[in-house]
Amino acid sequence: MMSGAACFAGFRFLDNGCSWYETNHLGGCLRLSSPRPQCSAAADTNTQRHLRQAEGRSTPEHTLAVLMPYRGAGRVGDLHSLCSRLPAHLEAIGVQYRLFLLNQVDALPFNRGALVNAAVRLMGETDGLVLQRSGMPPPVFDYLAIHDIDRFPVRNGRGGRVACDNATAEYYSFPHPSPRVLHPSSFAGGVLVLQRAHFEAVNGFSNEYWGWGEEDNDLFLRLRWCGWAPRHGQQLESCMEHRDCRLCARQKRAVDPRRLQLHRERVGAQLARPSRHMDAAFDGLHTANFTALRRTTRRCGVGESVHVIDVALERADEIV
């Protein structure tokens, strides 16, 4: 965790070890000495299920699923920078991984959290996420990188005057015991690396954040309640690059401020309820409503491919 002296735009860390924003807008600096027993028990159950799925398969100790929520998978240019950086970085540090582009194809507003929920649900199905050759079982993923397509490690280990090799070697390693966030001014956005068992234990993201914003804060509150508050990787301001993709930038500019305010009010309402952790049981991974329409692969860098999954989300009630 970065020290209290660390300071980023709009995200200043205090001497209590938490950011100014969390301390003042997310209920204070709340950290448990150890995870809550019910959360640990759920995570252990999930881990055992993953191990049973992997029985009889020749699999590495840890396998990472890089999940990239997106809308408009036909726009190849938005993937170019990530494909030229991330696969080479993961291979250089010895991470076993697969890349997935989760392409929202319905007419509803973009929903980053629901797309990730859909992908993790698909992991539990027989055919999984991966297009496999006949007779080959899909890999079992035990940790996730929930990844914006426009954020990635700097090239060749250079980050201004800071040597990034040591810092970036840790970024995508198995996150034990806590999740790891790779965005200097976010709690769970940009890139969040966490155990699949933990994601499942908190019932994933809320599905109620239609449009950009606040779904990452909601997930942060779920993780923090369990005692798994994400920690920040080191030297993020120098060693992770952000190039806002053209389509992403246009969609963010088009966000209705009223909808964003409703998202913020939803987070605030959770903080005001003593039993807010119960919300996760009724809204999340297990209640995501979607259809996986098509699965294809696309070249991503030299010798690597990204699995593209077209996802149609569904929502019964009217979107404000």
CSV table of N, CA and C in Angstrom, one decimal, residues 143-287:
chain,number,residue,atom,x,y,z
A,143,TYR,N,-7.9,-16.7,-11.1
A,143,TYR,CA,-7.9,-15.3,-10.8
A,143,TYR,C,-8.2,-14.5,-12.0
A,144,LEU,N,-8.6,-13.3,-11.8
A,144,LEU,CA,-9.2,-12.4,-12.8
A,144,LEU,C,-8.4,-11.1,-12.8
A,145,ALA,N,-8.3,-10.5,-14.0
A,145,ALA,CA,-8.0,-9.1,-14.2
A,145,ALA,C,-9.1,-8.4,-14.9
A,146,ILE,N,-9.9,-7.6,-14.2
A,146,ILE,CA,-11.0,-6.9,-14.7
A,146,ILE,C,-10.3,-5.6,-15.3
A,147,HIS,N,-10.3,-5.5,-16.6
A,147,HIS,CA,-9.3,-4.7,-17.3
A,147,HIS,C,-9.9,-3.7,-18.3
A,148,ASP,N,-9.7,-2.4,-18.1
A,148,ASP,CA,-10.0,-1.5,-19.2
A,148,ASP,C,-9.1,-1.7,-20.4
A,149,ILE,N,-9.5,-1.5,-21.6
A,149,ILE,CA,-8.7,-1.8,-22.8
A,149,ILE,C,-7.7,-0.7,-23.0
A,150,ASP,N,-7.8,0.4,-22.3
A,150,ASP,CA,-6.9,1.5,-22.6
A,150,ASP,C,-5.9,1.8,-21.5
A,151,ARG,N,-5.6,0.8,-20.6
A,151,ARG,CA,-4.6,0.9,-19.6
A,151,ARG,C,-3.8,-0.3,-19.6
A,152,PHE,N,-2.4,-0.1,-19.6
A,152,PHE,CA,-1.5,-1.2,-19.7
A,152,PHE,C,-0.1,-0.8,-19.2
A,153,PRO,N,0.8,-1.8,-18.9
A,153,PRO,CA,2.1,-1.4,-18.5
A,153,PRO,C,2.9,-0.7,-19.5
A,154,VAL,N,3.8,0.2,-19.1
A,154,VAL,CA,4.6,1.0,-20.0
A,154,VAL,C,5.5,0.0,-20.8
A,155,ARG,N,6.0,0.5,-21.9
A,155,ARG,CA,6.8,-0.3,-22.8
A,155,ARG,C,8.2,-0.4,-22.3
A,156,ASN,N,8.8,-1.6,-22.4
A,156,ASN,CA,10.2,-1.9,-22.1
A,156,ASN,C,10.6,-1.5,-20.7
A,157,GLY,N,9.7,-1.5,-19.7
A,157,GLY,CA,10.1,-1.3,-18.4
A,157,GLY,C,10.5,0.1,-18.1
A,158,ARG,N,10.1,1.1,-18.9
A,158,ARG,CA,10.5,2.5,-18.7
A,158,ARG,C,9.3,3.3,-18.2
A,159,GLY,N,9.5,4.1,-17.2
A,159,GLY,CA,8.5,4.9,-16.7
A,159,GLY,C,9.1,6.2,-16.2
A,160,GLY,N,9.5,7.1,-17.2
A,160,GLY,CA,10.2,8.3,-16.9
A,160,GLY,C,11.5,7.9,-16.3
A,161,ARG,N,11.8,8.4,-15.1
A,161,ARG,CA,13.0,8.1,-14.4
A,161,ARG,C,12.9,6.9,-13.5
A,162,VAL,N,11.7,6.4,-13.5
A,162,VAL,CA,11.5,5.2,-12.5
A,162,VAL,C,11.7,3.9,-13.2
A,163,ALA,N,12.5,3.0,-12.7
A,163,ALA,CA,12.6,1.7,-13.3
A,163,ALA,C,11.4,0.9,-12.9
A,164,CYS,N,10.6,0.4,-13.8
A,164,CYS,CA,9.3,-0.2,-13.6
A,164,CYS,C,9.4,-1.8,-13.5
A,165,ASP,N,10.6,-2.3,-13.8
A,165,ASP,CA,10.6,-3.8,-13.9
A,165,ASP,C,10.1,-4.5,-12.7
A,166,ASN,N,10.6,-4.1,-11.5
A,166,ASN,CA,10.2,-4.8,-10.3
A,166,ASN,C,8.7,-4.6,-10.0
A,167,ALA,N,8.2,-3.3,-10.2
A,167,ALA,CA,6.9,-3.0,-9.9
A,167,ALA,C,5.9,-3.8,-10.8
A,168,THR,N,6.2,-3.7,-12.1
A,168,THR,CA,5.2,-4.3,-13.0
A,168,THR,C,5.3,-5.9,-13.0
A,169,ALA,N,6.4,-6.4,-12.5
A,169,ALA,CA,6.4,-7.9,-12.4
A,169,ALA,C,5.4,-8.4,-11.3
A,170,GLU,N,5.1,-7.5,-10.4
A,170,GLU,CA,4.1,-7.9,-9.3
A,170,GLU,C,2.7,-7.7,-9.8
A,171,TYR,N,2.5,-6.8,-10.7
A,171,TYR,CA,1.1,-6.3,-11.0
A,171,TYR,C,0.1,-7.4,-11.3
A,172,TYR,N,0.5,-8.4,-12.1
A,172,TYR,CA,-0.4,-9.4,-12.6
A,172,TYR,C,-0.2,-10.7,-12.0
A,173,SER,N,0.6,-10.8,-10.9
A,173,SER,CA,0.8,-12.1,-10.2
A,173,SER,C,-0.4,-12.4,-9.4
A,174,PHE,N,-0.5,-13.6,-8.9
A,174,PHE,CA,-1.7,-14.1,-8.2
A,174,PHE,C,-1.9,-13.2,-6.9
A,175,PRO,N,-3.0,-12.6,-6.7
A,175,PRO,CA,-3.2,-11.6,-5.7
A,175,PRO,C,-3.5,-12.2,-4.3
A,176,HIS,N,-2.6,-12.5,-3.6
A,176,HIS,CA,-2.8,-13.0,-2.2
A,176,HIS,C,-2.1,-12.1,-1.2
A,177,PRO,N,-2.8,-11.8,-0.1
A,177,PRO,CA,-4.2,-12.2,0.2
A,177,PRO,C,-5.3,-11.3,-0.3
A,178,SER,N,-4.9,-10.0,-0.7
A,178,SER,CA,-5.9,-9.0,-1.1
A,178,SER,C,-5.9,-8.7,-2.6
A,179,PRO,N,-7.0,-8.3,-3.1
A,179,PRO,CA,-7.0,-7.8,-4.5
A,179,PRO,C,-6.0,-6.7,-4.7
A,180,ARG,N,-5.7,-6.5,-6.0
A,180,ARG,CA,-4.7,-5.4,-6.3
A,180,ARG,C,-5.3,-4.6,-7.4
A,181,VAL,N,-5.3,-3.2,-7.2
A,181,VAL,CA,-5.8,-2.3,-8.2
A,181,VAL,C,-4.7,-1.6,-8.9
A,182,LEU,N,-4.8,-1.5,-10.2
A,182,LEU,CA,-3.7,-0.9,-11.0
A,182,LEU,C,-4.2,0.4,-11.7
A,183,HIS,N,-4.6,1.3,-10.8
A,183,HIS,CA,-5.1,2.6,-11.3
A,183,HIS,C,-4.8,3.5,-10.1
A,184,PRO,N,-4.0,4.6,-10.3
A,184,PRO,CA,-3.6,5.4,-9.2
A,184,PRO,C,-4.7,6.2,-8.6
A,185,SER,N,-5.8,6.4,-9.2
A,185,SER,CA,-6.9,7.2,-8.7
A,185,SER,C,-8.2,6.5,-8.7
A,186,SER,N,-8.2,5.2,-8.4
A,186,SER,CA,-9.5,4.4,-8.3
A,186,SER,C,-9.3,3.3,-7.2
A,187,PHE,N,-10.4,2.9,-6.7
A,187,PHE,CA,-10.4,1.8,-5.7
A,187,PHE,C,-10.5,0.4,-6.4
A,188,ALA,N,-11.3,0.3,-7.4
A,188,ALA,CA,-11.5,-1.0,-8.1
A,188,ALA,C,-11.7,-0.8,-9.6
A,189,GLY,N,-11.3,0.3,-10.2
A,189,GLY,CA,-11.5,0.5,-11.6
A,189,GLY,C,-10.1,0.5,-12.3
A,190,GLY,N,-10.2,0.7,-13.6
A,190,GLY,CA,-9.0,0.6,-14.5
A,190,GLY,C,-8.6,-0.8,-14.7
A,191,VAL,N,-7.8,-1.3,-13.7
A,191,VAL,CA,-7.4,-2.8,-13.7
A,191,VAL,C,-7.5,-3.3,-12.3
A,192,LEU,N,-8.4,-4.2,-12.1
A,192,LEU,CA,-8.5,-4.9,-10.8
A,192,LEU,C,-8.1,-6.3,-10.9
A,193,VAL,N,-7.1,-6.8,-10.1
A,193,VAL,CA,-6.6,-8.2,-10.2
A,193,VAL,C,-7.1,-8.8,-8.8
A,194,LEU,N,-7.9,-9.9,-8.9
A,194,LEU,CA,-8.4,-10.5,-7.7
A,194,LEU,C,-8.6,-12.0,-7.9
A,195,GLN,N,-8.7,-12.7,-6.8
A,195,GLN,CA,-9.0,-14.1,-6.9
A,195,GLN,C,-10.4,-14.3,-7.4
A,196,ARG,N,-10.6,-15.3,-8.2
A,196,ARG,CA,-12.0,-15.6,-8.7
A,196,ARG,C,-12.8,-16.0,-7.5
A,197,ALA,N,-12.3,-16.7,-6.5
A,197,ALA,CA,-13.0,-17.1,-5.3
A,197,ALA,C,-13.5,-15.9,-4.6
A,198,HIS,N,-12.8,-14.9,-4.5
A,198,HIS,CA,-13.2,-13.7,-3.8
A,198,HIS,C,-14.3,-13.0,-4.5
A,199,PHE,N,-14.1,-12.9,-5.8
A,199,PHE,CA,-15.2,-12.2,-6.6
A,199,PHE,C,-16.5,-12.9,-6.5
A,200,GLU,N,-16.5,-14.3,-6.5
A,200,GLU,CA,-17.7,-15.0,-6.4
A,200,GLU,C,-18.3,-14.9,-5.0
A,201,ALA,N,-17.4,-14.8,-4.0
A,201,ALA,CA,-17.8,-14.7,-2.6
A,201,ALA,C,-18.6,-13.5,-2.3
A,202,VAL,N,-18.3,-12.4,-3.0
A,202,VAL,CA,-19.0,-11.1,-2.8
A,202,VAL,C,-20.2,-11.0,-3.8
A,203,ASN,N,-20.4,-12.0,-4.6
A,203,ASN,CA,-21.5,-12.1,-5.6
A,203,ASN,C,-21.2,-11.0,-6.7
A,204,GLY,N,-19.9,-10.8,-7.0
A,204,GLY,CA,-19.5,-10.0,-8.1
A,204,GLY,C,-19.9,-8.6,-8.0
A,205,PHE,N,-20.1,-8.0,-9.2
A,205,PHE,CA,-20.6,-6.6,-9.3
A,205,PHE,C,-22.1,-6.5,-9.1
A,206,SER,N,-22.6,-5.4,-8.7
A,206,SER,CA,-24.0,-5.1,-8.9
A,206,SER,C,-24.3,-5.0,-10.4
A,207,ASN,N,-25.5,-5.4,-10.8
A,207,ASN,CA,-25.9,-5.2,-12.2
A,207,ASN,C,-26.7,-3.9,-12.4
A,208,GLU,N,-26.8,-3.0,-11.4
A,208,GLU,CA,-27.7,-1.9,-11.5
A,208,GLU,C,-27.0,-0.6,-12.0
A,209,TYR,N,-25.8,-0.7,-12.4
A,209,TYR,CA,-25.1,0.6,-12.8
A,209,TYR,C,-25.0,0.6,-14.4
A,210,TRP,N,-26.1,1.2,-14.9
A,210,TRP,CA,-26.2,1.3,-16.4
A,210,TRP,C,-25.6,2.6,-16.8
A,211,GLY,N,-24.7,2.6,-17.7
A,211,GLY,CA,-23.9,3.8,-18.1
A,211,GLY,C,-22.6,3.8,-17.3
A,212,TRP,N,-21.8,4.8,-17.5
A,212,TRP,CA,-20.5,4.8,-16.9
A,212,TRP,C,-20.5,5.3,-15.5
A,213,GLY,N,-19.7,4.7,-14.6
A,213,GLY,CA,-19.5,5.3,-13.3
A,213,GLY,C,-20.1,4.6,-12.1
A,214,GLU,N,-19.3,4.5,-11.0
A,214,GLU,CA,-19.6,4.1,-9.7
A,214,GLU,C,-19.8,2.6,-9.5
A,215,GLU,N,-19.8,1.7,-10.6
A,215,GLU,CA,-19.9,0.3,-10.3
A,215,GLU,C,-18.6,-0.2,-9.6
A,216,ASP,N,-17.5,0.5,-9.9
A,216,ASP,CA,-16.3,0.0,-9.2
A,216,ASP,C,-16.3,0.4,-7.7
A,217,ASN,N,-16.9,1.5,-7.3
A,217,ASN,CA,-17.0,1.9,-5.9
A,217,ASN,C,-17.9,0.9,-5.2
A,218,ASP,N,-19.0,0.5,-5.9
A,218,ASP,CA,-19.9,-0.5,-5.3
A,218,ASP,C,-19.2,-1.8,-5.0
A,219,LEU,N,-18.4,-2.3,-6.0
A,219,LEU,CA,-17.6,-3.5,-5.8
A,219,LEU,C,-16.6,-3.3,-4.7
A,220,PHE,N,-16.0,-2.2,-4.6
A,220,PHE,CA,-15.0,-1.9,-3.5
A,220,PHE,C,-15.7,-2.1,-2.2
A,221,LEU,N,-16.9,-1.5,-2.0
A,221,LEU,CA,-17.6,-1.7,-0.7
A,221,LEU,C,-17.9,-3.1,-0.4
A,222,ARG,N,-18.2,-3.9,-1.4
A,222,ARG,CA,-18.4,-5.3,-1.1
A,222,ARG,C,-17.1,-6.0,-0.6
A,223,LEU,N,-16.1,-5.7,-1.3
A,223,LEU,CA,-14.8,-6.3,-1.0
A,223,LEU,C,-14.3,-5.8,0.4
A,224,ARG,N,-14.5,-4.5,0.6
A,224,ARG,CA,-14.0,-4.0,1.9
A,224,ARG,C,-14.8,-4.6,3.1
A,225,TRP,N,-16.1,-4.8,2.9
A,225,TRP,CA,-16.9,-5.3,4.0
A,225,TRP,C,-16.4,-6.7,4.4
A,226,CYS,N,-16.0,-7.5,3.4
A,226,CYS,CA,-15.5,-8.8,3.6
A,226,CYS,C,-14.1,-8.8,4.3
A,227,GLY,N,-13.4,-7.7,4.2
A,227,GLY,CA,-12.0,-7.6,4.7
A,227,GLY,C,-11.0,-7.8,3.6
A,228,TRP,N,-11.4,-7.6,2.3
A,228,TRP,CA,-10.5,-7.7,1.2
A,228,TRP,C,-10.4,-6.4,0.4
A,229,ALA,N,-10.2,-5.3,1.1
A,229,ALA,CA,-10.1,-4.0,0.4
A,229,ALA,C,-8.9,-4.1,-0.5
A,230,PRO,N,-9.0,-3.7,-1.8
A,230,PRO,CA,-7.9,-3.8,-2.7
A,230,PRO,C,-6.8,-2.9,-2.3
A,231,ARG,N,-5.6,-3.3,-2.6
A,231,ARG,CA,-4.4,-2.5,-2.3
A,231,ARG,C,-3.9,-2.0,-3.6
A,232,HIS,N,-3.2,-0.9,-3.6
A,232,HIS,CA,-2.6,-0.3,-4.9
A,232,HIS,C,-1.2,-0.9,-5.1
A,233,GLY,N,-1.0,-1.2,-6.4
A,233,GLY,CA,0.3,-1.6,-6.8
A,233,GLY,C,1.3,-0.4,-6.7
A,234,GLN,N,2.5,-0.6,-6.7
A,234,GLN,CA,3.5,0.5,-6.6
A,234,GLN,C,3.8,1.2,-7.9
A,235,GLN,N,4.1,2.5,-7.8
A,235,GLN,CA,4.5,3.3,-8.9
A,235,GLN,C,3.6,3.3,-10.1
A,236,LEU,N,2.3,3.3,-9.8
A,236,LEU,CA,1.3,3.2,-10.9
A,236,LEU,C,1.3,4.5,-11.7
A,237,GLU,N,1.6,5.6,-11.2
A,237,GLU,CA,1.6,6.8,-11.9
A,237,GLU,C,2.7,6.9,-13.0
A,238,SER,N,3.7,6.1,-12.8
A,238,SER,CA,4.8,6.0,-13.8
A,238,SER,C,4.8,4.7,-14.6
A,239,CYS,N,4.3,3.7,-14.1
A,239,CYS,CA,4.5,2.3,-14.7
A,239,CYS,C,3.3,1.8,-15.4
A,240,MET,N,2.2,2.4,-15.2
A,240,MET,CA,1.0,2.0,-16.0
A,240,MET,C,0.6,3.2,-16.9
A,241,GLU,N,0.3,2.9,-18.2
A,241,GLU,CA,0.0,4.0,-19.1
A,241,GLU,C,-1.6,3.9,-19.4
A,242,HIS,N,-2.1,5.1,-19.6
A,242,HIS,CA,-3.5,5.2,-19.9
A,242,HIS,C,-3.7,6.0,-21.2
A,243,ARG,N,-4.3,5.3,-22.1
A,243,ARG,CA,-4.7,6.0,-23.4
A,243,ARG,C,-6.2,5.8,-23.6
A,244,ASP,N,-6.9,6.8,-23.2
A,244,ASP,CA,-8.4,6.7,-23.3
A,244,ASP,C,-8.8,6.3,-24.7
A,245,CYS,N,-9.4,5.2,-25.0
A,245,CYS,CA,-9.8,4.8,-26.3
A,245,CYS,C,-10.8,5.8,-26.9
A,246,ARG,N,-10.8,5.9,-28.2
A,246,ARG,CA,-11.7,6.9,-28.8
A,246,ARG,C,-13.2,6.7,-28.5
A,247,LEU,N,-13.6,5.5,-28.6
A,247,LEU,CA,-15.0,5.2,-28.4
A,247,LEU,C,-15.3,5.3,-26.9
A,248,CYS,N,-14.4,4.9,-26.0
A,248,CYS,CA,-14.6,5.0,-24.6
A,248,CYS,C,-14.8,6.5,-24.2
A,249,ALA,N,-13.9,7.4,-24.8
A,249,ALA,CA,-14.0,8.8,-24.5
A,249,ALA,C,-15.3,9.4,-24.9
A,250,ARG,N,-15.7,9.0,-26.1
A,250,ARG,CA,-17.0,9.6,-26.6
A,250,ARG,C,-18.2,9.1,-25.7
A,251,GLN,N,-18.2,7.8,-25.3
A,251,GLN,CA,-19.2,7.3,-24.5
A,251,GLN,C,-19.3,8.0,-23.1
A,252,LYS,N,-18.1,8.3,-22.5
A,252,LYS,CA,-18.0,8.9,-21.2
A,252,LYS,C,-18.5,10.4,-21.3
A,253,ARG,N,-18.2,11.1,-22.4
A,253,ARG,CA,-18.7,12.4,-22.6
A,253,ARG,C,-20.2,12.5,-22.8
A,254,ALA,N,-20.7,11.4,-23.3
A,254,ALA,CA,-22.2,11.4,-23.5
A,254,ALA,C,-23.0,10.9,-22.3
A,255,VAL,N,-22.3,10.6,-21.2
A,255,VAL,CA,-23.0,10.2,-20.0
A,255,VAL,C,-24.0,11.2,-19.5
A,256,ASP,N,-25.2,10.8,-19.2
A,256,ASP,CA,-26.2,11.7,-18.7
A,256,ASP,C,-25.9,12.0,-17.2
A,257,PRO,N,-25.6,13.3,-16.9
A,257,PRO,CA,-25.2,13.6,-15.5
A,257,PRO,C,-26.3,13.2,-14.5
A,258,ARG,N,-27.5,13.1,-14.9
A,258,ARG,CA,-28.6,12.7,-13.9
A,258,ARG,C,-28.4,11.2,-13.6
A,259,ARG,N,-28.0,10.4,-14.6
A,259,ARG,CA,-27.8,9.0,-14.3
A,259,ARG,C,-26.6,8.8,-13.4
A,260,LEU,N,-25.5,9.5,-13.7
A,260,LEU,CA,-24.3,9.4,-12.8
A,260,LEU,C,-24.7,9.8,-11.4
A,261,GLN,N,-25.5,10.9,-11.2
A,261,GLN,CA,-25.9,11.3,-9.9
A,261,GLN,C,-26.7,10.2,-9.2
A,262,LEU,N,-27.6,9.5,-9.9
A,262,LEU,CA,-28.3,8.4,-9.4
A,262,LEU,C,-27.4,7.3,-8.9
A,263,HIS,N,-26.4,7.0,-9.7
A,263,HIS,CA,-25.4,6.0,-9.3
A,263,HIS,C,-24.7,6.4,-8.0
A,264,ARG,N,-24.4,7.6,-7.9
A,264,ARG,CA,-23.7,8.1,-6.6
A,264,ARG,C,-24.7,8.0,-5.4
A,265,GLU,N,-25.9,8.3,-5.7
A,265,GLU,CA,-26.9,8.2,-4.6
A,265,GLU,C,-27.1,6.8,-4.2
A,266,ARG,N,-27.0,5.9,-5.2
A,266,ARG,CA,-27.2,4.4,-4.8
A,266,ARG,C,-26.1,4.0,-3.9
A,267,VAL,N,-24.8,4.4,-4.2
A,267,VAL,CA,-23.7,4.1,-3.4
A,267,VAL,C,-23.9,4.7,-2.0
A,268,GLY,N,-24.3,6.0,-2.0
A,268,GLY,CA,-24.6,6.7,-0.7
A,268,GLY,C,-25.7,6.0,0.1
A,269,ALA,N,-26.7,5.5,-0.5
A,269,ALA,CA,-27.8,4.8,0.2
A,269,ALA,C,-27.3,3.5,0.8
A,270,GLN,N,-26.4,2.8,0.1
A,270,GLN,CA,-25.8,1.6,0.7
A,270,GLN,C,-25.0,1.9,2.0
A,271,LEU,N,-24.3,3.0,2.0
A,271,LEU,CA,-23.5,3.4,3.2
A,271,LEU,C,-24.4,3.7,4.3
A,272,ALA,N,-25.6,4.2,4.1
A,272,ALA,CA,-26.5,4.6,5.1
A,272,ALA,C,-27.2,3.4,5.8
A,273,ARG,N,-27.2,2.2,5.1
A,273,ARG,CA,-27.9,1.1,5.7
A,273,ARG,C,-27.0,0.2,6.5
A,274,PRO,N,-27.3,-0.1,7.7
A,274,PRO,CA,-26.4,-1.0,8.5
A,274,PRO,C,-26.3,-2.4,7.9
A,275,SER,N,-27.4,-2.9,7.2
A,275,SER,CA,-27.3,-4.2,6.6
A,275,SER,C,-27.0,-4.2,5.1
A,276,ARG,N,-26.2,-3.2,4.7
A,276,ARG,CA,-26.0,-3.0,3.3
A,276,ARG,C,-25.4,-4.2,2.6
A,277,HIS,N,-24.6,-5.0,3.4
A,277,HIS,CA,-23.9,-6.1,2.8
A,277,HIS,C,-24.9,-7.2,2.3
A,278,MET,N,-26.2,-7.1,2.8
A,278,MET,CA,-27.2,-8.0,2.3
A,278,MET,C,-27.6,-7.8,0.9
A,279,ASP,N,-27.4,-6.5,0.4
A,279,ASP,CA,-27.8,-6.2,-0.9
A,279,ASP,C,-27.1,-7.1,-1.9
A,280,ALA,N,-25.8,-7.5,-1.6
A,280,ALA,CA,-25.0,-8.3,-2.6
A,280,ALA,C,-25.6,-9.6,-2.8
A,281,ALA,N,-26.4,-10.1,-1.8
A,281,ALA,CA,-27.0,-11.5,-2.0
A,281,ALA,C,-28.1,-11.5,-3.1
A,282,PHE,N,-28.7,-10.3,-3.3
A,282,PHE,CA,-29.8,-10.2,-4.2
A,282,PHE,C,-29.5,-9.5,-5.5
A,283,ASP,N,-28.3,-9.0,-5.7
A,283,ASP,CA,-28.0,-8.2,-6.9
A,283,ASP,C,-26.5,-8.5,-7.2
A,284,GLY,N,-26.2,-9.3,-8.2
A,284,GLY,CA,-24.8,-9.5,-8.6
A,284,GLY,C,-24.6,-10.6,-9.5
A,285,LEU,N,-23.6,-11.3,-9.3
A,285,LEU,CA,-23.1,-12.4,-10.2
A,285,LEU,C,-24.3,-13.4,-10.5
A,286,HIS,N,-25.0,-13.8,-9.5
A,286,HIS,CA,-26.0,-14.9,-9.7
A,286,HIS,C,-27.3,-14.4,-10.3
A,287,THR,N,-27.5,-13.0,-10.3
A,287,THR,CA,-28.7,-12.5,-10.9
A,287,THR,C,-28.5,-11.8,-12.2
